[in-house]
Every structure is written in C-alpha cells, then in structure tokens.
Coordinates of N, CA and C and ligand atoms in Angstrom, one line a residue:
M679 N 0.8 -1.2 0.0 CA 0.0 0.0 0.0 C 0.9 1.3 0.0
K680 N 0.4 2.2 -0.8 CA 1.1 3.5 -0.8 C 0.9 4.3 0.5
H681 N 2.0 5.0 0.9 CA 1.8 6.0 2.0 C 0.9 7.1 1.6
P682 N 0.0 7.6 2.5 CA -0.9 8.7 2.2 C -0.2 9.9 1.5
K683 N 1.1 10.1 1.9 CA 1.8 11.3 1.3 C 2.0 11.2 -0.2
E684 N 1.7 10.0 -0.8 CA 1.9 9.8 -2.2 C 0.7 10.2 -3.0
E685 N -0.4 10.6 -2.4 CA -1.6 11.0 -3.1 C -1.4 12.2 -4.0
R686 N -1.9 12.1 -5.2 CA -1.7 13.2 -6.2 C -3.0 13.7 -6.7
T687 N -3.0 15.0 -7.1 CA -4.2 15.5 -7.7 C -3.9 16.5 -8.8
L688 N -4.8 16.7 -9.8 CA -4.5 17.6 -10.9 C -5.2 18.9 -10.7
V689 N -4.5 20.0 -10.9 CA -5.1 21.3 -10.9 C -4.8 22.0 -12.2
L690 N -5.8 22.6 -12.8 CA -5.7 23.5 -13.9 C -6.0 24.9 -13.5
I691 N -5.1 25.8 -13.8 CA -5.4 27.2 -13.6 C -6.0 27.7 -15.0
K692 N -7.2 28.1 -15.0 CA -8.0 28.4 -16.2 C -7.6 29.7 -16.8
P693 N -7.9 30.0 -18.0 CA -7.4 31.2 -18.7 C -7.8 32.5 -18.0
D694 N -9.0 32.6 -17.4 CA -9.4 33.8 -16.7 C -8.5 34.1 -15.5
A695 N -8.1 33.0 -14.8 CA -7.2 33.2 -13.6 C -5.9 33.8 -14.0
I696 N -5.4 33.4 -15.1 CA -4.1 33.9 -15.6 C -4.2 35.4 -16.0
Q697 N -5.4 35.7 -16.6 CA -5.6 37.1 -16.9 C -5.8 38.0 -15.7
R698 N -6.3 37.4 -14.6 CA -6.5 38.1 -13.4 C -5.2 38.2 -12.5
A699 N -4.1 37.7 -13.1 CA -2.8 37.7 -12.4 C -2.9 36.9 -11.0
L700 N -3.6 35.8 -11.1 CA -3.7 35.0 -9.8 C -2.8 33.8 -9.7
I701 N -1.9 33.6 -10.7 CA -1.1 32.4 -10.7 C -0.4 32.2 -9.3
G702 N 0.3 33.3 -8.9 CA 1.1 33.2 -7.6 C 0.2 33.0 -6.4
E703 N -0.9 33.7 -6.4 CA -1.9 33.5 -5.3 C -2.4 32.1 -5.2
I704 N -2.7 31.5 -6.3 CA -3.3 30.1 -6.3 C -2.2 29.1 -5.9
V705 N -1.0 29.2 -6.5 CA 0.1 28.3 -6.1 C 0.4 28.4 -4.6
R706 N 0.4 29.7 -4.1 CA 0.7 29.9 -2.7 C -0.2 29.2 -1.8
R707 N -1.5 29.2 -2.1 CA -2.5 28.5 -1.2 C -2.3 27.0 -1.1
Y708 N -1.9 26.4 -2.2 CA -1.7 24.9 -2.1 C -0.3 24.7 -1.5
E709 N 0.6 25.5 -1.8 CA 2.0 25.3 -1.4 C 2.1 25.5 0.1
R710 N 1.5 26.5 0.7 CA 1.6 26.8 2.1 C 1.0 25.7 3.0
L711 N 0.1 25.0 2.4 CA -0.6 23.9 3.1 C 0.5 22.8 3.4
G712 N 1.5 22.7 2.6 CA 2.5 21.6 2.7 C 2.5 20.6 1.6
L713 N 1.6 20.9 0.6 CA 1.6 20.0 -0.6 C 2.8 20.3 -1.4
K714 N 3.2 19.3 -2.2 CA 4.4 19.4 -3.0 C 4.0 19.4 -4.5
L715 N 4.6 20.4 -5.2 CA 4.3 20.5 -6.7 C 5.3 19.6 -7.4
I716 N 4.7 18.6 -8.1 CA 5.6 17.6 -8.8 C 5.5 17.7 -10.3
G717 N 4.6 18.6 -10.8 CA 4.5 18.7 -12.3 C 3.9 20.1 -12.6
L718 N 4.4 20.8 -13.6 CA 4.0 22.1 -13.9 C 4.3 22.5 -15.3
K719 N 3.3 23.0 -16.0 CA 3.5 23.5 -17.4 C 2.4 24.4 -17.8
M720 N 2.7 25.2 -18.8 CA 1.7 26.1 -19.4 C 1.4 25.6 -20.8
V721 N 0.1 25.5 -21.2 CA -0.3 25.0 -22.5 C -1.5 25.8 -23.0
V722 N -1.7 25.8 -24.3 CA -3.0 26.2 -24.8 C -3.6 24.9 -25.3
P723 N -4.6 24.4 -24.6 CA -5.2 23.1 -25.0 C -6.0 23.1 -26.2
T724 N -6.2 22.0 -26.9 CA -7.1 21.9 -28.0 C -8.5 21.6 -27.5
A725 N -9.5 21.9 -28.2 CA -10.9 21.6 -27.8 C -11.1 20.1 -27.6
E726 N -10.4 19.3 -28.4 CA -10.5 17.8 -28.3 C -9.9 17.4 -27.0
H727 N -8.8 18.0 -26.6 CA -8.1 17.6 -25.3 C -9.0 18.0 -24.1
V728 N -9.7 19.1 -24.2 CA -10.6 19.6 -23.1 C -11.8 18.6 -23.1
E729 N -12.3 18.3 -24.2 CA -13.5 17.3 -24.2 C -13.0 16.0 -23.6
G730 N -11.8 15.5 -24.0 CA -11.3 14.3 -23.5 C -11.2 14.3 -22.0
H731 N -10.8 15.4 -21.5 CA -10.6 15.6 -20.0 C -11.9 15.5 -19.3
Y732 N -13.0 16.2 -19.8 CA -14.2 16.1 -19.1 C -15.0 14.8 -19.2
T733 N -14.6 14.1 -20.3 CA -15.4 12.8 -20.5 C -14.5 11.6 -20.2
L734 N -13.4 11.8 -19.4 CA -12.6 10.6 -19.0 C -13.5 9.6 -18.2
D735 N -14.4 10.2 -17.4 CA -15.4 9.4 -16.6 C -16.6 9.3 -17.5
P736 N -16.9 8.1 -18.0 CA -18.1 7.9 -18.9 C -19.4 8.4 -18.3
S737 N -19.5 8.5 -17.0 CA -20.8 8.9 -16.4 C -20.9 10.4 -16.2
W738 N -19.8 11.1 -16.6 CA -19.8 12.6 -16.3 C -20.9 13.3 -17.0
R739 N -21.2 12.9 -18.3 CA -22.3 13.6 -19.0 C -23.6 13.5 -18.3
K740 N -23.9 12.2 -17.9 CA -25.2 12.0 -17.3 C -25.3 12.7 -15.9
V741 N -24.2 12.4 -15.1 CA -24.2 13.0 -13.7 C -24.3 14.5 -13.7
T742 N -23.5 15.2 -14.5 CA -23.5 16.6 -14.5 C -24.8 17.2 -15.1
G743 N -25.4 16.5 -16.1 CA -26.7 16.9 -16.6 C -27.7 16.8 -15.5
E744 N -27.7 15.7 -14.8 CA -28.7 15.5 -13.7 C -28.6 16.5 -12.6
K745 N -27.3 16.8 -12.3 CA -26.9 17.7 -11.2 C -27.5 19.2 -11.6
T746 N -27.3 19.5 -12.9 CA -27.7 20.8 -13.4 C -29.2 20.9 -13.3
I747 N -29.9 19.9 -13.8 CA -31.4 19.9 -13.7 C -31.9 20.1 -12.2
A748 N -31.2 19.4 -11.3 CA -31.6 19.5 -9.9 C -31.3 20.9 -9.4
S749 N -30.2 21.5 -9.9 CA -29.9 22.8 -9.4 C -30.9 23.9 -9.9
Y750 N -31.4 23.7 -11.1 CA -32.5 24.6 -11.6 C -33.7 24.4 -10.8
R751 N -34.1 23.2 -10.5 CA -35.3 22.9 -9.7 C -35.2 23.5 -8.3
S752 N -34.0 23.4 -7.7 CA -33.9 23.9 -6.3 C -34.0 25.4 -6.3
R753 N -33.8 26.1 -7.5 CA -33.9 27.5 -7.6 C -35.3 27.9 -8.1
N754 N -36.2 26.9 -8.2 CA -37.6 27.1 -8.7 C -37.6 27.6 -10.2
L755 N -36.6 27.2 -11.0 CA -36.5 27.6 -12.4 C -36.7 26.3 -13.2
P756 N -37.3 26.5 -14.4 CA -37.4 25.4 -15.3 C -36.1 25.1 -15.9
P757 N -35.6 23.8 -15.9 CA -34.3 23.5 -16.6 C -34.4 23.7 -18.1
P758 N -33.3 24.1 -18.8 CA -33.4 24.4 -20.2 C -33.8 23.1 -21.0
S759 N -33.6 22.0 -20.4 CA -34.0 20.7 -21.1 C -34.2 19.7 -20.0
E760 N -35.1 18.7 -20.3 CA -35.3 17.6 -19.4 C -34.3 16.4 -19.7
D761 N -33.5 16.6 -20.7 CA -32.5 15.6 -21.1 C -31.1 15.9 -20.6
P762 N -30.6 15.2 -19.6 CA -29.3 15.5 -19.0 C -28.2 15.6 -20.0
L763 N -28.3 14.7 -21.0 CA -27.2 14.7 -22.0 C -27.2 15.9 -22.9
E764 N -28.4 16.5 -23.2 CA -28.5 17.7 -23.9 C -27.9 18.9 -23.1
I765 N -28.2 18.9 -21.8 CA -27.7 19.9 -21.0 C -26.1 19.9 -20.9
T766 N -25.6 18.6 -20.8 CA -24.1 18.5 -20.7 C -23.5 18.9 -22.0
A767 N -24.1 18.6 -23.1 CA -23.5 18.9 -24.4 C -23.3 20.4 -24.5
K768 N -24.2 21.2 -24.0 CA -24.1 22.6 -24.0 C -23.0 23.1 -23.0
I769 N -23.0 22.5 -21.8 CA -21.9 22.8 -20.8 C -20.6 22.5 -21.4
L770 N -20.5 21.4 -22.1 CA -19.2 20.9 -22.7 C -18.7 21.9 -23.8
K771 N -19.7 22.3 -24.6 CA -19.4 23.2 -25.7 C -18.8 24.5 -25.1
N772 N -19.4 25.0 -24.0 CA -19.0 26.2 -23.4 C -17.6 26.0 -22.7
L773 N -17.5 24.9 -22.1 CA -16.2 24.6 -21.4 C -15.0 24.6 -22.4
K774 N -15.3 24.0 -23.6 CA -14.2 24.0 -24.6 C -13.8 25.4 -25.0
K775 N -14.8 26.2 -25.2 CA -14.6 27.6 -25.6 C -13.8 28.3 -24.5
Y776 N -14.2 28.1 -23.3 CA -13.5 28.8 -22.1 C -12.1 28.3 -22.0
L777 N -11.9 27.0 -22.0 CA -10.5 26.5 -21.7 C -9.5 26.6 -22.8
T778 N -10.1 26.9 -24.0 CA -9.1 27.1 -25.2 C -9.0 28.6 -25.5
S779 N -9.5 29.5 -24.6 CA -9.5 30.9 -24.9 C -8.1 31.5 -24.7
G780 N -7.2 30.8 -24.0 CA -5.9 31.4 -23.7 C -5.1 30.3 -23.0
P781 N -3.8 30.6 -22.6 CA -3.0 29.6 -21.9 C -3.6 29.2 -20.6
I782 N -3.4 28.0 -20.2 CA -3.7 27.5 -18.9 C -2.5 26.9 -18.3
I783 N -2.5 26.8 -17.0 CA -1.4 26.1 -16.3 C -1.8 24.8 -15.7
C784 N -1.1 23.8 -16.0 CA -1.4 22.4 -15.5 C -0.4 22.1 -14.4
M785 N -1.0 21.6 -13.3 CA -0.1 21.2 -12.2 C -0.5 19.9 -11.5
V786 N 0.4 19.2 -11.0 CA 0.1 18.0 -10.2 C 0.7 18.3 -8.8
W787 N -0.2 18.2 -7.8 CA 0.2 18.4 -6.4 C 0.1 17.1 -5.6
Q788 N 1.1 16.9 -4.8 CA 1.2 15.6 -4.1 C 1.3 15.9 -2.6
G789 N 0.6 15.0 -1.8 CA 0.7 15.1 -0.3 C -0.5 14.3 0.3
A790 N -0.5 14.2 1.6 CA -1.6 13.5 2.2 C -2.9 14.2 1.9
H791 N -3.9 13.4 1.6 CA -5.3 13.9 1.3 C -5.3 15.0 0.2
A792 N -4.3 14.9 -0.7 CA -4.2 16.0 -1.7 C -5.5 16.3 -2.4
V793 N -6.2 15.3 -2.8 CA -7.4 15.5 -3.6 C -8.5 16.3 -2.8
E794 N -8.7 15.8 -1.6 CA -9.7 16.5 -0.7 C -9.3 17.9 -0.3
L795 N -8.0 18.0 0.1 CA -7.6 19.3 0.6 C -7.5 20.4 -0.5
V796 N -7.1 20.0 -1.7 CA -7.1 20.9 -2.8 C -8.6 21.4 -3.1
R797 N -9.5 20.5 -3.1 CA -10.9 20.8 -3.3 C -11.4 21.8 -2.2
K798 N -11.0 21.5 -1.0 CA -11.4 22.4 0.1 C -10.9 23.8 -0.1
I799 N -9.7 23.9 -0.5 CA -9.1 25.3 -0.7 C -9.7 25.9 -1.9
T800 N -10.0 25.1 -2.9 CA -10.5 25.7 -4.2 C -12.0 26.2 -4.0
G801 N -12.8 25.4 -3.3 CA -14.2 25.8 -3.1 C -15.1 25.1 -4.1
G802 N -16.4 25.5 -4.0 CA -17.4 24.8 -4.9 C -17.4 25.3 -6.3
T803 N -18.1 24.6 -7.1 CA -18.1 24.9 -8.6 C -18.6 26.4 -8.9
E804 N -19.6 26.9 -8.2 CA -20.1 28.2 -8.5 C -19.5 29.2 -7.5
P805 N -18.7 30.2 -8.1 CA -18.1 31.2 -7.2 C -19.0 31.9 -6.3
R806 N -20.2 32.3 -6.7 CA -21.2 33.0 -5.9 C -21.5 32.3 -4.6
T807 N -21.6 31.0 -4.6 CA -22.0 30.3 -3.4 C -20.8 29.6 -2.8
S808 N -19.6 29.8 -3.3 CA -18.4 29.2 -2.7 C -18.0 30.0 -1.5
P809 N -17.6 29.3 -0.4 CA -17.4 30.0 0.9 C -16.2 31.0 0.8
V810 N -16.3 32.0 1.6 CA -15.2 32.9 1.9 C -14.0 32.2 2.3
G811 N -12.9 32.5 1.8 CA -11.6 31.8 2.2 C -11.2 30.8 1.2
T812 N -12.1 30.4 0.3 CA -11.8 29.5 -0.8 C -11.3 30.4 -2.0
I813 N -10.6 29.8 -2.9 CA -10.1 30.6 -4.1 C -11.3 31.1 -4.9
R814 N -12.2 30.2 -5.2 CA -13.4 30.6 -6.0 C -14.3 31.5 -5.2
G815 N -14.3 31.5 -3.9 CA -15.1 32.4 -3.1 C -14.5 33.8 -2.9
D816 N -13.1 33.8 -3.0 CA -12.4 35.0 -2.7 C -12.1 35.9 -3.9
F817 N -12.0 35.3 -5.1 CA -11.3 36.0 -6.1 C -12.2 36.3 -7.4
V818 N -13.5 35.8 -7.4 CA -14.3 36.0 -8.6 C -15.8 36.1 -8.3
V819 N -16.5 36.7 -9.1 CA -17.9 37.0 -8.8 C -18.9 36.1 -9.6
D820 N -18.5 35.2 -10.4 CA -19.5 34.6 -11.3 C -20.5 33.7 -10.7
S821 N -21.6 33.5 -11.4 CA -22.7 32.7 -10.9 C -23.4 31.9 -12.1
Y822 N -24.1 30.9 -11.8 CA -24.9 30.2 -12.8 C -25.9 31.1 -13.5
V823 N -26.5 32.0 -12.7 CA -27.5 32.9 -13.3 C -26.8 33.7 -14.4
M824 N -25.6 34.2 -14.2 CA -24.9 35.0 -15.2 C -24.4 34.2 -16.4
S825 N -23.8 33.0 -16.0 CA -23.3 32.2 -17.1 C -24.4 31.6 -18.0
D826 N -25.5 31.2 -17.4 CA -26.6 30.7 -18.2 C -27.2 31.8 -19.1
A827 N -27.4 33.0 -18.5 CA -28.0 34.1 -19.3 C -27.1 34.4 -20.5
D828 N -25.8 34.2 -20.4 CA -24.9 34.6 -21.5 C -24.5 33.3 -22.3
D829 N -25.1 32.2 -21.9 CA -24.7 30.9 -22.6 C -23.2 30.7 -22.7
R830 N -22.5 30.7 -21.5 CA -21.1 30.5 -21.4 C -20.8 29.7 -20.2
A831 N -19.5 29.2 -20.1 CA -19.1 28.5 -18.9 C -19.0 29.4 -17.7
V832 N -19.2 28.8 -16.5 CA -19.1 29.6 -15.3 C -17.6 29.8 -15.1
R833 N -17.2 31.1 -14.9 CA -15.7 31.4 -14.8 C -15.3 31.2 -13.3
N834 N -14.8 30.0 -13.1 CA -14.4 29.7 -11.7 C -13.0 29.4 -11.5
L835 N -12.1 29.9 -12.4 CA -10.7 30.1 -12.2 C -9.8 28.8 -12.2
I836 N -10.4 27.7 -11.7 CA -9.6 26.5 -11.5 C -10.4 25.2 -11.8
H837 N -9.7 24.2 -12.3 CA -10.2 22.9 -12.2 C -9.4 22.1 -11.2
A838 N -10.0 21.3 -10.3 CA -9.3 20.4 -9.4 C -10.0 19.1 -9.4
S839 N -9.2 18.0 -9.5 CA -9.8 16.6 -9.5 C -10.8 16.5 -8.4
G840 N -11.9 15.8 -8.7 CA -13.0 15.7 -7.7 C -12.9 14.4 -6.8
S841 N -12.0 13.5 -7.2 CA -11.9 12.3 -6.4 C -10.5 11.6 -6.8
I842 N -10.1 10.7 -6.0 CA -8.8 10.0 -6.2 C -8.9 9.3 -7.6
S843 N -10.0 8.7 -7.9 CA -10.1 8.0 -9.2 C -10.1 9.0 -10.3
E844 N -10.7 10.1 -10.2 CA -10.7 11.2 -11.2 C -9.3 11.6 -11.4
A845 N -8.6 11.9 -10.3 CA -7.2 12.3 -10.4 C -6.3 11.3 -11.2
E846 N -6.6 10.0 -10.9 CA -5.8 9.0 -11.5 C -6.0 8.9 -13.0
M847 N -7.2 9.3 -13.5 CA -7.4 9.4 -14.9 C -6.9 10.7 -15.5
E848 N -7.1 11.8 -14.7 CA -6.8 13.1 -15.3 C -5.3 13.4 -15.4
I849 N -4.5 12.9 -14.4 CA -3.0 13.2 -14.4 C -2.4 12.7 -15.7
P850 N -2.6 11.4 -16.1 CA -2.0 11.0 -17.4 C -2.6 11.6 -18.6
H851 N -3.8 12.2 -18.5 CA -4.4 12.9 -19.6 C -3.6 14.2 -19.9
W852 N -3.0 14.8 -18.9 CA -2.3 16.1 -19.1 C -0.8 15.9 -19.0
F853 N -0.2 14.9 -18.4 CA 1.2 14.8 -18.2 C 1.7 13.4 -18.6
E854 N 2.9 13.4 -19.2 CA 3.6 12.2 -19.5 C 4.3 11.8 -18.2
K855 N 4.6 10.6 -18.0 CA 5.2 10.1 -16.7 C 6.5 10.9 -16.5
K856 N 7.3 11.1 -17.5 CA 8.6 11.7 -17.3 C 8.5 13.2 -16.9
E857 N 7.3 13.8 -17.1 CA 7.1 15.2 -16.7 C 6.9 15.4 -15.2
L858 N 6.6 14.3 -14.5 CA 6.3 14.3 -13.1 C 7.6 14.0 -12.3
I859 N 8.0 14.8 -11.4 CA 9.3 14.7 -10.8 C 9.2 14.2 -9.4
D860 N 9.9 13.1 -9.2 CA 10.0 12.4 -7.8 C 11.1 13.1 -7.1
Y861 N 10.8 13.9 -6.1 CA 11.9 14.5 -5.3 C 11.4 14.8 -3.9
K862 N 12.3 15.2 -3.0 CA 11.9 15.4 -1.6 C 12.0 16.9 -1.3
V863 N 11.0 17.4 -0.5 CA 11.2 18.7 0.1 C 11.5 18.5 1.6
T864 N 12.3 19.4 2.2 CA 12.8 19.1 3.5 C 11.6 19.1 4.5
H865 N 10.6 19.9 4.3 CA 9.5 20.0 5.3 C 8.7 18.7 5.4
E866 N 8.9 17.8 4.4 CA 8.2 16.5 4.5 C 8.5 15.8 5.8
D867 N 9.7 16.0 6.3 CA 10.1 15.3 7.6 C 9.2 15.8 8.7
I868 N 8.9 17.1 8.7 CA 8.1 17.7 9.8 C 6.6 17.3 9.6
L869 N 6.2 17.1 8.4 CA 4.8 16.7 8.1 C 4.5 15.3 8.4
Y870 N 5.5 14.4 8.0 CA 5.2 13.0 7.9 C 6.0 12.1 8.8
E871 N 7.2 12.5 9.2 CA 8.1 11.5 10.0 C 7.5 11.3 11.4
K872 N 7.6 10.0 11.8 CA 7.0 9.6 13.1 C 7.7 10.4 14.2
E873 N 9.0 10.6 14.2 CA 9.7 11.2 15.2 C 10.2 12.6 14.7
L874 N 10.0 13.6 15.6 CA 10.6 15.0 15.2 C 12.0 15.0 15.6
R875 N 12.9 14.3 14.9 CA 14.3 14.2 15.3 C 15.1 15.2 14.5
G876 N 16.2 15.7 15.0 CA 17.1 16.5 14.3 C 16.9 18.0 14.3
I877 N 15.9 18.4 15.2 CA 15.7 19.9 15.3 C 16.7 20.5 16.3
L878 N 16.8 19.8 17.4 CA 17.8 20.3 18.4 C 19.1 19.6 18.2
P879 N 20.2 20.3 18.6 CA 21.5 19.7 18.4 C 21.7 18.5 19.3
Ligands
LIG2348 P1 -16.0 21.2 -10.6 O1 -15.3 19.8 -10.4 O2 -16.3 21.9 -9.3 O3 -15.3 22.0 -11.6 O4 -17.5 20.9 -11.2 P2 -18.0 19.6 -12.1 O5 -16.9 18.6 -12.3 O6 -19.3 19.2 -11.5 O7 -18.3 20.4 -13.4 C1 -17.3 20.7 -14.3 C2 -17.7 22.0 -15.0 O8 -19.0 21.9 -15.6 C3 -17.8 23.2 -14.0 O9 -16.5 23.9 -13.8 C4 -18.8 24.1 -14.7 O10 -18.2 24.9 -15.7 C5 -19.7 23.1 -15.4 N1 -20.9 22.9 -14.6 C6 -21.1 21.9 -13.7 N2 -22.3 22.0 -13.1 C7 -22.9 23.0 -13.7 C8 -24.3 23.6 -13.5 O11 -25.1 23.2 -12.7 N3 -24.6 24.6 -14.3 C9 -23.7 25.1 -15.3 N4 -24.0 26.2 -16.0 N5 -22.4 24.6 -15.4 C10 -22.1 23.6 -14.6
LIG2349 MG1 -15.1 18.1 -11.5

C-alpha cells in the first residue's frame, strides 16, 4: 500500500485566472498547506483535449446533466431541457470555448489527502456560493445565473480533480510520466516523519 503522502491531484489554472494575475496567489495557497508541486507546465489546450478531459469518466455527461437539472429545480427555475445529455452537451461546448481561450497552467500536487484538501481550498463549482476563504469564493464574482444568461461556462478560475479515481485518470491525460518529478522537500520530515528528530543539536 502507498503511504498517504503519495496521493496526487490535478489542478488546472484556467485562462481567466491567468488574466486576473492569480497564478502566484493560487500556487501559494496549495504550497503553504504543505503540498508538493511535482509537475508544472503552461499550454493552450485543443478543444479535443478539453473534451477528453471532461469525458474521462463515462458517467460525467449523465451525472453533470442531472446535477444541473436538480440545481435549476432547487432555484424554482425550469431547466433548459429535461434531457441530462442535452444539458451537458451545452456545458461541454462552453467549457471547450472557455478553456481554449488562452493559456492555462497544468499542475500536479502531491501530499496526504491532496485531492480532498485541494478541493477544500478551491471551493465549490459556483463562485457566488463558494465559501469565503476559498479561491473561488475570494477572487471571482461569477454565478450560474450570469453564465446561463450569456450561454457561457461559469468562470471559476480553477479545475481540481474531484476524487482520487478522477485524479488517476486526469493526471496521465495532461502529463507524461517523465514530466512528473519524484523529489523530496525538507518540510516533509516535519509533516510525515514519526519522530521529530534532528531539530535540536
Ligand atoms: P467542478 O469539479 O467543481 O469544476 O465541477 P464539475 O466537475 O461538477 O463540473 C465541471 C464544470 O462543468 C464546471 O466547472 C462548470 O463549468 C460546469 N458545470 C457543472 N455543473 C454546472 C451547472 O449546474 N450549471 C452550469 N451552467 N455549469 C455547470
Ligand atoms: Mg469536476
């Protein structure tokens, strides 16, 4: 079994976050937690690559469509369609436009509970309802009301893997094995070693 400190997650800094000059702020938030950056690059993805990313999980279209219908109902609004797949097709079209509009930064972060902790720091999908203190809650104003009215993707600055199994599919979609660097940072001793040895002479 792998040690929990080996857990990895994928983060994409989306084009709007780069335009907002938030690269440093975003990296800082994951870094200061104690997570280790093991892969980093800037790319302009193709629409095919973005579609591939969102459809790595074959159930994504259905689940996201159903989630969106439920979110309209909870706001007492009629969903744009009763067909989850039709709804996701529209979301996907807009996501492709959004993510190919400029450069993005792809990162792999490693550390104990990396997937869960990165999601906690990142916040919920919709910035408007994302808690204060999260990246999506602190740095952007967007909402489903606005993005739906303009038929565009919700501008939420970041993608972060939603589960360990999602991360395991997403990381190889964006990185070759040789682009991920196995190395040690000295603070790992303080985070993970059983004994706090070597501090005092
Ligand atoms: P994330 O993991 O928090 O980014 O959210 P999901 O994986 O559930 O969805 C991926 C992307 O689909 C989000 O970043 C949104 O752009 C879009 N999306 C998801 N749910 C909804 C929704 O209910 N309404 C709209 N308009 N877009 C959505
Ligand atoms: Mg997701």
